[in-house]
Short mmCIF file of C-alpha atoms and ligand atoms in Angstrom, two decimals:
data_model
loop_
_atom_site.label_atom_id
_atom_site.label_comp_id
_atom_site.label_asym_id
_atom_site.label_seq_id
_atom_site.Cartn_x
_atom_site.Cartn_y
_atom_site.Cartn_z
CA MET A 174 -52.31 146.97 13.41
CA PRO A 175 -52.94 144.50 16.22
CA GLY A 176 -49.90 143.53 18.25
CA PHE A 177 -51.85 140.47 19.33
CA GLU A 178 -51.31 138.89 15.95
CA LEU A 179 -47.61 138.41 16.44
CA PHE A 180 -46.55 137.28 19.83
CA GLY A 181 -44.96 134.19 21.22
CA GLU A 182 -41.65 133.04 22.63
CA LEU A 183 -40.08 136.44 23.37
CA GLU A 184 -43.15 137.56 25.29
CA LYS A 185 -43.26 134.26 27.21
CA GLN A 186 -39.62 134.59 28.22
CA GLN A 187 -40.20 138.09 29.56
CA VAL A 188 -43.33 137.10 31.49
CA ASN A 189 -41.64 133.99 32.91
CA ASP A 190 -38.80 136.18 34.09
CA VAL A 191 -41.30 138.08 36.22
CA LEU A 192 -43.10 134.95 37.45
CA ASP A 193 -39.80 133.27 38.33
CA ASN A 194 -38.75 136.06 40.68
CA GLY A 195 -42.26 136.63 41.96
CA VAL A 196 -42.46 140.44 42.09
CA LEU A 197 -45.51 141.50 40.13
CA MET A 198 -45.51 145.12 41.27
CA ARG A 199 -43.43 147.72 39.47
CA TYR A 200 -42.35 149.66 42.58
CA GLY A 201 -40.44 148.52 45.65
CA PHE A 202 -39.53 144.99 46.78
CA ASP A 203 -35.96 145.82 45.78
CA GLY A 204 -34.41 142.87 47.60
CA MET A 205 -36.81 140.24 46.23
CA ARG A 206 -36.74 141.24 42.59
CA LYS A 207 -33.12 140.33 41.83
CA GLY A 208 -32.64 143.22 39.45
CA HIS A 209 -35.85 142.73 37.47
CA TRP A 210 -37.51 146.05 36.69
CA LYS A 211 -39.68 145.39 33.62
CA ALA A 212 -41.72 148.60 33.79
CA LYS A 213 -38.58 150.71 34.23
CA GLU A 214 -36.88 148.92 31.35
CA LEU A 215 -39.90 149.42 29.13
CA GLU A 216 -39.95 153.12 30.00
CA THR A 217 -36.32 153.36 28.91
CA GLU A 218 -37.07 151.56 25.63
CA LEU A 219 -40.10 153.76 24.94
CA SER A 220 -38.10 156.86 25.70
CA LYS A 221 -35.69 155.84 22.93
CA ALA A 222 -38.40 154.72 20.50
CA PHE A 223 -40.46 157.90 20.94
CA GLN A 224 -37.50 160.27 21.34
CA SER A 225 -38.90 161.69 24.53
CA LYS A 226 -37.01 162.48 27.73
CA HIS A 227 -39.60 161.05 30.09
CA VAL A 228 -42.03 158.15 29.93
CA GLN A 229 -44.60 157.19 32.56
CA LEU A 230 -46.25 153.84 32.04
CA VAL A 231 -49.86 153.56 33.20
CA SER A 232 -52.65 150.98 33.19
CA SER A 233 -54.34 151.95 29.89
CA GLY A 234 -54.47 154.51 27.10
CA THR A 235 -57.54 156.08 28.71
CA ALA A 236 -55.59 156.43 31.95
CA ALA A 237 -52.70 157.91 29.94
CA VAL A 238 -54.95 160.72 28.64
CA SER A 239 -56.35 161.47 32.09
CA VAL A 240 -52.93 161.35 33.74
CA ALA A 241 -51.41 163.54 31.01
CA LEU A 242 -54.08 166.21 31.44
CA ALA A 243 -53.97 166.04 35.24
CA SER A 244 -50.17 166.25 35.31
CA ALA A 245 -50.41 169.53 33.38
CA GLY A 246 -52.99 170.88 35.82
CA VAL A 247 -56.15 170.45 33.74
CA GLY A 248 -59.19 169.94 35.96
CA ALA A 249 -62.67 171.02 36.99
CA GLY A 250 -64.31 173.43 34.58
CA ASP A 251 -61.40 173.58 32.14
CA GLU A 252 -62.23 173.08 28.48
CA VAL A 253 -60.31 170.60 26.35
CA ILE A 254 -60.85 170.79 22.61
CA MET A 255 -61.05 167.36 20.95
CA PRO A 256 -62.29 165.88 17.65
CA THR A 257 -65.69 164.37 16.77
CA PHE A 258 -63.94 161.32 15.33
CA THR A 259 -61.98 159.35 17.93
CA PHE A 260 -62.62 156.60 20.46
CA VAL A 261 -65.05 157.24 23.36
CA ALA A 262 -62.02 157.16 25.68
CA SER A 263 -61.15 160.74 24.68
CA PHE A 264 -64.13 162.40 26.36
CA GLU A 265 -64.17 159.86 29.21
CA ALA A 266 -60.61 160.81 30.15
CA ILE A 267 -61.47 164.52 30.11
CA MET A 268 -64.70 164.14 32.08
CA MET A 269 -63.02 161.98 34.71
CA LEU A 270 -61.17 165.15 35.77
CA GLY A 271 -64.33 167.25 35.90
CA ALA A 272 -63.16 169.02 32.75
CA ILE A 273 -65.34 169.73 29.71
CA PRO A 274 -64.77 168.07 26.34
CA VAL A 275 -65.37 170.54 23.51
CA LEU A 276 -65.92 168.53 20.36
CA VAL A 277 -65.04 170.12 17.04
CA ASP A 278 -64.96 169.10 13.39
CA ILE A 279 -62.27 167.09 11.67
CA ASP A 280 -60.88 167.65 8.17
CA ASP A 281 -59.52 165.45 5.38
CA THR A 282 -56.64 164.34 7.63
CA LEU A 283 -59.41 162.62 9.68
CA CYS A 284 -58.04 164.58 12.64
CA LEU A 285 -58.76 168.01 14.18
CA ASN A 286 -59.67 170.81 11.76
CA PRO A 287 -57.47 173.75 12.85
CA GLU A 288 -60.10 176.34 11.84
CA ALA A 289 -62.72 174.62 13.95
CA VAL A 290 -60.25 174.50 16.83
CA GLN A 291 -59.55 178.22 16.52
CA GLN A 292 -63.26 179.02 16.62
CA ALA A 293 -63.86 176.90 19.72
CA ILE A 294 -61.30 178.65 21.93
CA THR A 295 -62.77 180.46 24.95
CA PRO A 296 -61.19 181.91 28.10
CA LYS A 297 -61.79 178.47 29.71
CA THR A 298 -59.80 176.54 27.10
CA LYS A 299 -56.75 174.87 28.63
CA ALA A 300 -55.68 172.25 26.13
CA ILE A 301 -56.06 171.08 22.59
CA MET A 302 -56.06 167.34 22.24
CA VAL A 303 -55.24 166.13 18.76
CA VAL A 304 -56.13 162.48 18.26
CA GLN A 305 -53.82 160.99 15.65
CA MET A 306 -56.45 158.72 14.13
CA CYS A 307 -55.92 155.55 12.12
CA GLY A 308 -52.13 155.72 11.92
CA SER A 309 -51.77 159.29 10.70
CA MET A 310 -51.90 162.85 12.04
CA GLY A 311 -53.59 166.22 12.03
CA ASN A 312 -52.17 169.38 10.57
CA MET A 313 -49.52 169.75 13.26
CA GLU A 314 -48.05 173.01 12.01
CA ALA A 315 -51.38 174.82 12.16
CA LEU A 316 -52.22 173.30 15.53
CA GLN A 317 -48.83 174.24 16.97
CA ASN A 318 -49.35 177.82 15.80
CA ILE A 319 -52.74 177.95 17.52
CA VAL A 320 -51.44 176.63 20.85
CA GLN A 321 -48.51 179.04 20.77
CA LYS A 322 -50.64 182.08 19.98
CA ASN A 323 -53.19 181.23 22.63
CA ASN A 324 -50.81 179.89 25.25
CA LEU A 325 -52.50 176.49 25.44
CA LEU A 326 -51.29 172.95 25.97
CA LEU A 327 -51.01 170.55 23.05
CA VAL A 328 -51.77 166.96 24.01
CA GLU A 329 -51.36 164.21 21.43
CA ASP A 330 -53.42 161.05 21.70
CA ALA A 331 -51.21 158.80 19.58
CA CYS A 332 -52.87 155.56 20.70
CA GLN A 333 -53.68 154.59 17.10
CA ALA A 334 -50.54 156.01 15.53
CA ILE A 335 -47.65 154.24 17.26
CA GLY A 336 -44.63 154.68 14.97
CA GLY A 337 -46.08 157.41 12.76
CA THR A 338 -43.82 160.46 12.35
CA TYR A 339 -44.03 164.17 11.56
CA ASN A 340 -40.83 165.83 10.28
CA ASN A 341 -39.06 162.65 11.42
CA LYS A 342 -40.32 163.07 14.98
CA PRO A 343 -42.44 160.27 16.44
CA LEU A 344 -46.12 161.16 16.83
CA GLY A 345 -46.77 161.69 20.54
CA SER A 346 -43.46 163.54 20.98
CA ILE A 347 -44.56 166.75 19.23
CA GLY A 348 -47.04 168.17 21.73
CA ASP A 349 -46.39 169.02 25.37
CA LEU A 350 -47.57 165.55 26.29
CA GLY A 351 -48.20 162.40 24.26
CA CYS A 352 -50.41 159.43 25.10
CA PHE A 353 -50.19 155.81 23.99
CA SER A 354 -52.29 152.70 24.49
CA PHE A 355 -50.95 149.17 24.54
CA ASP A 356 -54.32 147.46 24.78
CA PHE A 357 -54.88 144.23 22.89
CA VAL A 358 -55.68 145.79 19.51
CA LYS A 359 -52.99 148.43 19.26
CA THR A 360 -49.78 148.17 17.20
CA ILE A 361 -47.84 146.86 20.18
CA THR A 362 -49.60 145.40 23.19
CA CYS A 363 -49.09 144.76 26.90
CA GLY A 364 -52.52 143.10 27.16
CA GLU A 365 -53.60 146.32 28.87
CA GLY A 366 -51.36 149.33 29.35
CA GLY A 367 -50.54 152.84 28.30
CA ALA A 368 -47.90 155.53 28.49
CA VAL A 369 -47.55 159.27 28.90
CA ILE A 370 -44.49 160.82 27.27
CA THR A 371 -43.15 164.34 27.77
CA ASN A 372 -39.98 166.40 27.76
CA ASN A 373 -41.33 168.49 30.63
CA GLU A 374 -39.72 167.45 33.90
CA ASN A 375 -42.50 168.87 36.02
CA PHE A 376 -45.30 167.16 34.08
CA TYR A 377 -43.37 163.90 34.30
CA THR A 378 -42.90 164.10 38.07
CA ASN A 379 -46.59 164.90 38.45
CA ALA A 380 -47.57 161.94 36.25
CA ASP A 381 -45.24 159.63 38.20
CA HIS A 382 -46.81 160.57 41.56
CA TYR A 383 -50.39 161.01 40.39
CA SER A 384 -50.58 157.56 38.79
CA ASP A 385 -49.49 155.92 42.07
CA HIS A 386 -51.64 157.48 44.84
CA GLY A 387 -49.52 160.62 44.96
CA HIS A 388 -46.58 158.66 46.46
CA ASP A 389 -43.41 160.65 45.91
CA HIS A 390 -41.22 157.61 45.10
CA VAL A 391 -38.35 158.97 47.16
CA GLY A 392 -36.04 156.37 48.74
CA ASN A 393 -36.73 152.63 48.76
CA ASP A 394 -38.87 152.36 51.87
CA ARG A 395 -42.33 152.30 50.31
CA GLY A 396 -44.27 152.96 53.52
CA ALA A 397 -42.20 156.04 54.34
CA GLU A 398 -43.05 157.92 51.15
CA THR A 399 -44.87 161.21 51.52
CA HIS A 400 -47.64 162.68 49.37
CA PRO A 401 -47.02 166.07 47.80
CA PHE A 402 -50.57 165.90 46.38
CA LEU A 403 -53.53 163.58 45.91
CA GLY A 404 -53.28 160.80 43.42
CA TYR A 405 -55.03 157.63 42.24
CA ASN A 406 -53.93 154.21 41.06
CA PHE A 407 -53.22 153.95 37.34
CA ARG A 408 -50.19 151.66 37.72
CA ILE A 409 -49.12 149.05 35.23
CA SER A 410 -48.06 145.63 36.55
CA GLU A 411 -44.70 143.98 35.89
CA LEU A 412 -46.48 141.20 33.97
CA HIS A 413 -48.02 143.65 31.53
CA ALA A 414 -44.79 145.60 31.20
CA ALA A 415 -42.92 142.35 30.48
CA VAL A 416 -45.16 141.67 27.47
CA GLY A 417 -44.62 145.23 26.26
CA LEU A 418 -40.86 144.91 26.63
CA ALA A 419 -40.81 142.02 24.20
CA GLN A 420 -43.21 143.82 21.87
CA VAL A 421 -41.42 147.18 21.72
CA LYS A 422 -38.28 145.46 20.46
CA ARG A 423 -40.34 144.20 17.52
CA LEU A 424 -41.90 147.58 16.70
CA PRO A 425 -39.54 148.32 13.76
CA GLU A 426 -40.43 144.92 12.27
CA PHE A 427 -44.19 145.57 12.72
CA LEU A 428 -43.93 149.03 11.16
CA GLU A 429 -42.03 147.72 8.16
CA ILE A 430 -44.79 145.19 7.46
CA GLN A 431 -47.59 147.74 7.93
CA ARG A 432 -45.97 150.30 5.65
CA LYS A 433 -45.22 147.76 2.93
CA TYR A 434 -48.86 146.67 2.90
CA LEU A 435 -50.18 150.24 3.07
CA LYS A 436 -48.19 151.04 -0.07
CA ILE A 437 -49.74 148.13 -1.94
CA PHE A 438 -53.28 149.24 -1.03
CA GLN A 439 -52.50 152.83 -1.95
CA GLU A 440 -51.11 151.82 -5.34
CA VAL A 441 -53.93 149.47 -6.29
CA VAL A 442 -57.04 151.05 -4.71
CA GLY A 443 -55.71 154.60 -4.84
CA ALA A 444 -55.32 154.32 -8.63
CA LEU A 445 -59.10 154.19 -9.15
CA PRO A 446 -60.42 157.44 -10.69
CA GLN A 447 -62.99 158.35 -8.01
CA VAL A 448 -60.91 157.30 -5.03
CA THR A 449 -58.84 159.85 -3.12
CA LEU A 450 -56.42 159.02 -0.36
CA ARG A 451 -56.61 160.50 3.08
CA THR A 452 -54.53 163.68 3.37
CA VAL A 453 -51.26 163.27 5.24
CA PRO A 454 -49.72 166.65 6.16
CA SER A 455 -46.46 167.39 4.39
CA GLY A 456 -43.57 166.04 6.48
CA GLY A 457 -45.77 163.28 7.85
CA GLU A 458 -45.34 159.54 7.53
CA GLU A 459 -48.18 157.20 8.46
CA SER A 460 -47.60 154.22 10.74
CA GLY A 461 -49.48 152.00 8.30
CA ALA A 462 -51.88 150.75 10.97
CA PHE A 463 -54.79 151.49 8.61
CA PHE A 464 -55.43 152.20 4.95
CA ASN A 465 -57.85 155.14 4.60
CA PHE A 466 -59.49 156.52 1.49
CA PHE A 467 -62.42 158.66 0.38
CA LEU A 468 -65.23 157.84 -2.04
CA PRO A 469 -67.58 160.36 -3.69
CA ASP A 470 -70.34 160.19 -1.04
CA LEU A 471 -71.92 158.31 1.86
CA GLU A 472 -74.21 156.23 -0.33
CA VAL A 473 -71.27 154.93 -2.36
CA SER A 474 -69.34 154.21 0.84
CA ARG A 475 -72.20 152.15 2.22
CA LYS A 476 -72.52 150.18 -1.01
CA VAL A 477 -68.79 149.54 -1.12
CA ILE A 478 -68.77 148.28 2.49
CA GLN A 479 -71.68 145.98 1.63
CA GLY A 480 -69.78 144.81 -1.45
CA PHE A 481 -66.71 144.12 0.67
CA LYS A 482 -68.83 142.09 3.09
CA ASN A 483 -70.39 140.09 0.27
CA GLY A 484 -66.94 139.45 -1.16
CA GLY A 485 -65.50 138.27 2.17
CA ILE A 486 -63.35 141.35 2.74
CA ASP A 487 -63.43 142.02 6.48
CA ALA A 488 -61.77 144.65 8.69
CA CYS A 489 -62.98 147.65 6.63
CA TRP A 490 -65.38 150.23 8.05
CA ASN A 491 -67.28 153.37 7.25
CA TYR A 492 -67.47 155.14 10.61
CA PHE A 493 -70.58 157.24 9.91
CA ASP A 494 -72.88 154.87 11.83
CA ASN A 495 -70.24 153.52 14.20
CA ASN A 496 -71.10 153.37 17.91
CA TRP A 497 -67.57 153.56 19.24
CA HIS A 498 -65.79 156.13 17.12
CA TYR A 499 -68.09 158.88 15.92
CA ILE A 500 -70.19 161.61 17.54
CA ARG A 501 -73.44 160.69 15.77
CA LYS A 502 -73.98 157.61 17.95
CA TRP A 503 -72.66 158.96 21.24
CA ASP A 504 -76.11 159.44 22.84
CA HIS A 505 -74.75 158.58 26.28
CA LEU A 506 -72.56 161.67 26.04
CA LYS A 507 -75.18 163.92 24.42
CA ASN A 508 -77.81 162.94 27.02
CA LEU A 509 -75.28 162.88 29.88
CA LYS A 510 -76.16 159.40 31.04
CA SER A 511 -74.05 159.19 34.15
CA LEU A 512 -74.16 156.66 36.99
CA PHE A 513 -73.53 159.46 39.45
CA PRO A 514 -74.28 163.18 39.60
CA ILE A 515 -72.23 165.43 37.34
CA THR A 516 -71.39 169.01 38.26
CA GLN A 517 -73.57 171.81 36.97
CA GLU A 518 -70.45 173.28 35.39
CA VAL A 519 -69.94 170.22 33.19
CA LYS A 520 -73.67 170.00 32.39
CA THR A 521 -73.70 173.62 31.27
CA GLY A 522 -70.44 173.13 29.42
CA LEU A 523 -71.91 170.27 27.41
CA GLN A 524 -75.20 171.97 26.49
CA TYR A 525 -73.74 172.91 23.12
CA LEU A 526 -74.05 169.25 22.09
CA GLU A 527 -77.86 169.36 22.11
CA ASN A 528 -78.10 171.31 18.88
CA ALA A 529 -74.64 170.91 17.46
CA THR A 530 -74.25 169.68 13.92
CA PHE A 531 -70.92 168.63 12.57
CA GLN A 532 -71.42 168.87 8.84
CA LYS A 533 -67.75 168.99 7.95
CA SER A 534 -67.10 165.86 10.00
CA ASP A 535 -70.12 164.15 8.41
CA HIS A 536 -68.78 165.09 5.00
CA PHE A 537 -65.42 163.41 5.57
CA ILE A 538 -66.53 160.47 7.73
CA GLY A 539 -69.43 159.70 5.39
CA ARG A 540 -67.05 159.35 2.45
CA ASN A 541 -64.28 157.58 4.31
CA ILE A 542 -63.41 153.92 4.33
CA SER A 543 -60.91 152.74 6.86
CA CYS A 544 -59.28 149.32 6.58
CA LEU A 545 -57.22 147.69 9.28
CA ILE A 546 -53.84 146.43 8.08
CA LYS A 547 -53.01 143.09 9.61
CA LEU A 548 -49.50 141.96 10.37
CA SER A 549 -50.36 138.31 9.87
CA TRP A 550 -51.22 138.63 6.17
CA THR A 551 -48.69 137.59 3.54
CA GLU A 552 -47.74 139.98 0.77
CA GLU A 553 -49.61 137.76 -1.71
CA GLU A 554 -52.76 137.95 0.42
CA VAL A 555 -52.50 141.72 0.53
CA LYS A 556 -52.15 141.97 -3.24
CA THR A 557 -55.16 139.70 -3.81
CA ARG A 558 -57.16 141.63 -1.25
CA ALA A 559 -56.30 144.97 -2.84
CA GLN A 560 -57.36 143.68 -6.28
CA LYS A 561 -60.66 142.39 -4.87
CA MET A 562 -61.32 145.71 -3.15
CA ALA A 563 -60.61 147.62 -6.35
CA LYS A 564 -63.02 145.38 -8.25
CA VAL A 565 -65.84 145.96 -5.75
CA ILE A 566 -65.30 149.74 -5.84
CA ALA A 567 -65.18 149.82 -9.63
CA THR A 568 -68.43 147.85 -9.80
CA VAL A 569 -70.23 150.20 -7.37
CA LEU A 570 -69.00 153.27 -9.22
CA LYS A 571 -69.93 151.98 -12.67
C1 PLP B 110 -57.48 152.65 22.18
C2 PLP B 110 -57.61 154.10 22.26
C3 PLP B 110 -57.65 154.77 23.49
C4 PLP B 110 -57.77 154.08 24.81
O1 PLP B 110 -56.86 153.10 25.07
P1 PLP B 110 -57.18 151.95 26.15
O2 PLP B 110 -55.82 151.40 26.43
O3 PLP B 110 -58.06 150.94 25.47
O4 PLP B 110 -57.80 152.58 27.33
C5 PLP B 110 -57.67 156.15 23.49
N1 PLP B 110 -57.68 156.84 22.35
C6 PLP B 110 -57.67 156.24 21.15
C7 PLP B 110 -57.67 157.07 19.92
C8 PLP B 110 -57.67 154.86 21.07
O5 PLP B 110 -57.70 154.26 19.87
#
């Protein structure tokens, strides 16, 4: 997946372009910048790549989630349903707005379980946030039905699924709002950066203002802008956008490599009798950022990971005991370790976590192995790697 594996001359040219004209900020300085608008150009490119009318670049993927929710009016006391398996950023972005993250089980897609989502809906629910984990997607049809019936927002965190599609539509473009990260380990990178995409004009205008102090961006006299509402600073810089501009042009090339390698892993490792592949909803195509499969149980998964380590196979994980990506180790959330006071509303809203068990999530995460697919490998290396992995698994299962 990592965009950082493949960058060089094109990225340098774009960055030098910015340094040569000296305007590092994305807004204003019209006279000085001699026609260089890297962030604007990148927004146009992303709009094409993700088939979405509007794109607002921001400073990170976490910022993208917060800005997306805020631009749709989600705030204090609102509940946002999200999965137990994701990156910690998901609940951070919700809590930053004073909203309440409601964690629910995943299923064999490794994303939101629609039944669990349905059961978690209360009068306070405002949005469902599906996190398209490890290059693939949740059951979008079922989730879309739920949001329609209950008049909720569907937000897609597609940070890990850049280039994945559902019914030929890019992931991120299916919900009301989509979020991307271009941090250093994502499929394409800006160094740090993110984007909100939407076809909703109003959400877009809100995101545009909110991510830049509430400035209305009317006219080209920066100091004269007014503030329709309060905002913060989640801007991206021209330097970061410049890197992204070079990277986005290479996205088709990156995706082709990822998908070719994913297929090899699926054919070799997926052929083993006790291995099942992660479920991809019908109509879905993975981005190929990761290869995911299931083993019979947690114990086998742990032995296989150990076997991989002993055999020098890196970049594969079982997330059951992972600090960053799975509910079991998120004690800072469960115990509400905050630097500053949190509202009683959020405290009460999170009490459910004290006794919550997520057996369905444990069942799937315990059996899952997730392997990063690197762009820098050769096809030969991938084939050898897949054979080695298959051997380790066969030995453990014997
Ligand atoms: C990386 C990631 C984020 C956060 O992105 P940053 O740019 O690092 O803030 C959010 N959600 C998911 C699923 C991610 O993988």
